[in-house]
Every structure is written in C-alpha cells, then in structure tokens.
Coordinates of C-alpha atoms in Angstrom, one line a residue:
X1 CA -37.6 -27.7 -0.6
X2 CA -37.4 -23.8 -1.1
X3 CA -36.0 -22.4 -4.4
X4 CA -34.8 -18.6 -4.0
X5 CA -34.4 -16.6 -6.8
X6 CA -31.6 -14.2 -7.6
X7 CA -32.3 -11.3 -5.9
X8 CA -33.1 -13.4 -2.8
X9 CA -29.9 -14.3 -2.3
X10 CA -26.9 -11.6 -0.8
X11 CA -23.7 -13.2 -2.4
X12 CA -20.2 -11.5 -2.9
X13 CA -18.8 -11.4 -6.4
X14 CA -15.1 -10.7 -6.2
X15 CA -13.6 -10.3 -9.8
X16 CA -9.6 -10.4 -9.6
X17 CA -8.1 -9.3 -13.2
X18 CA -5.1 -8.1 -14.6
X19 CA -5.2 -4.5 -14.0
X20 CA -8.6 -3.7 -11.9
X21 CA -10.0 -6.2 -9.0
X22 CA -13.9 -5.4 -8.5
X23 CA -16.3 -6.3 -5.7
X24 CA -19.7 -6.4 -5.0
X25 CA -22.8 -8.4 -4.5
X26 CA -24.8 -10.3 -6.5
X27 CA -27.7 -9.0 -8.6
X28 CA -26.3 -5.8 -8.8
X29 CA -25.6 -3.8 -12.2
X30 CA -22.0 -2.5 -11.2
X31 CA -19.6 -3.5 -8.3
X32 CA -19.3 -1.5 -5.6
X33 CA -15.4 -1.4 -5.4
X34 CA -13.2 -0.9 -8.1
X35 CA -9.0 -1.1 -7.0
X36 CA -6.3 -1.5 -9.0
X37 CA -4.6 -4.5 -8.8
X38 CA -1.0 -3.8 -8.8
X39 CA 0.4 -0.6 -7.1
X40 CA 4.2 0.7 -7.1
X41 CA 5.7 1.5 -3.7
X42 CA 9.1 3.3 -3.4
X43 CA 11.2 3.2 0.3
X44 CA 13.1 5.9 0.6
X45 CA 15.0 6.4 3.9
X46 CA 16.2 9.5 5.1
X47 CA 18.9 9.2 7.4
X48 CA 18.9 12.6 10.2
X49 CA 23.0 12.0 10.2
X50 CA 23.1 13.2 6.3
X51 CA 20.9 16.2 6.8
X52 CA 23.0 17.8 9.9
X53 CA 26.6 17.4 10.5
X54 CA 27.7 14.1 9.2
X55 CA 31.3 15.1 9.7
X56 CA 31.0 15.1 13.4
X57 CA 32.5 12.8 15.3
X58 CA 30.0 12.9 18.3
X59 CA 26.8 11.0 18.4
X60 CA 24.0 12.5 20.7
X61 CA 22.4 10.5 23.0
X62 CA 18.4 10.8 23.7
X63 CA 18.5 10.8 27.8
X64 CA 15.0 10.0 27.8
X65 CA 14.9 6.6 25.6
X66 CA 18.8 6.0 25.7
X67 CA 18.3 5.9 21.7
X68 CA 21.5 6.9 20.0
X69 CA 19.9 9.6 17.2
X70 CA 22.1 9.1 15.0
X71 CA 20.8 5.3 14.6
X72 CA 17.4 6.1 13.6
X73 CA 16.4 6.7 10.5
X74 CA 12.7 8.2 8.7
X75 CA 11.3 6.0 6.1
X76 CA 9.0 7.6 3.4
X77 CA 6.7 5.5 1.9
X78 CA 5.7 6.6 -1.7
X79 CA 2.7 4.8 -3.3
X80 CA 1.4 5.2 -6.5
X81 CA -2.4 4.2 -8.0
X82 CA -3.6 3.8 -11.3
X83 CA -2.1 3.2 -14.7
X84 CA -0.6 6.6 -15.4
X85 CA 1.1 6.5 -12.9
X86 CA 2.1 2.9 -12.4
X87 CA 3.4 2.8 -15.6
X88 CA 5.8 5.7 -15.7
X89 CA 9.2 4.4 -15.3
X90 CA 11.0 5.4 -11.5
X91 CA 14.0 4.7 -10.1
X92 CA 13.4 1.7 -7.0
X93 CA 10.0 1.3 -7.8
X94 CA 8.4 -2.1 -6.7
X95 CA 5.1 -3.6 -8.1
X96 CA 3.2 -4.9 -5.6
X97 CA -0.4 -6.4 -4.8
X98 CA -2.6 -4.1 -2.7
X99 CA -4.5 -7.5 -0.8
X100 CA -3.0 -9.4 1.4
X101 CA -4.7 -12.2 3.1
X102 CA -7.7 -10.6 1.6
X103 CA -7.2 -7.4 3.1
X104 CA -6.1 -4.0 1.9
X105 CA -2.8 -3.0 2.9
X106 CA -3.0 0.6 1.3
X107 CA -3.5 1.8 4.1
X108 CA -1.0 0.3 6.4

C-alpha cells in the first residue's frame, strides 16, 4: 500500500465563514481566493415612459420587433462588495450570497 504525504496530494480547501469564504489547495500558506460572503444588490428600474413624455397619450410602436416601447423597461443592477460598503444603510438593498450552486454569480 502507498502512503502519500501532504504535499503529494492536490486537494481543495474551501473555508465558508461569516463574512469572507476562502479557497485554495492544500499545503499551501494562504488561499488563493478570498470573497466576501454576502453582497448587497439594489434593482432599480428605469422606466423610458417617465424620462420622455409620460403625459402622452400615444405609445410608439417598434416596426422592426412589434415591441410597444413604452413596455420595456432598463434594469440597473447596483452591487456592492466588502464591509464598508455592505454595511452602510441603503434604501432597497438586499443581502445576498455571491455562490450559487457553487458558482459565482457576480458576474451574471
């Protein structure tokens, strides 16, 4: 039977805490990712009828798509990282987890 020692052996050390999740592999002195582990996201919509004439009584009609664009809307995704700025108090601010299924969704 073979014994490996430490080094031998490429395993994945996930650490998921409170405030920081770290990742890395096995032998190492410090992990190679550091994330926070709760971001705020804020959804704001803007809606193109507000910005321009939301007192007419006409809605335009894209010929290309046969979109009506008064019905579409912009949503701005606002997310913010870290404790400073996490824990400064805003208005519709949600707390969520950046992993999902194991995978980042900061960037999605």
């Amino acid at each position: 039977m073979t014994a490996y020692g430490g080094d031998e052996i490429s395993a994945i050390v996930i650490d998921i805490g409170s405030s920081l999740s770290k990742a890395g592999w096995s032998g190492e002195d410090s992990p190679k990712v550091i994330i926070p582990s709760y971001v705020g996201s804020i959804v704001e919509s803007e809606n193109k009828e507000s910005k321009a004439g939301s007192d007419v009584d006409v809605t335009m009609v894209n010929t290309d798509a046969g979109n009506s664009i008064n019905a579409s809307s912009k949503k701005n995704n606002k997310k913010f990282i870290g404790d400073g700025q996490i824990n400064c108090w805003r208005e519709n601010m949600e707390l969520k987890n950046p992993l999902k299924n194991g995978l980042s969704k900061l960037l999605i």
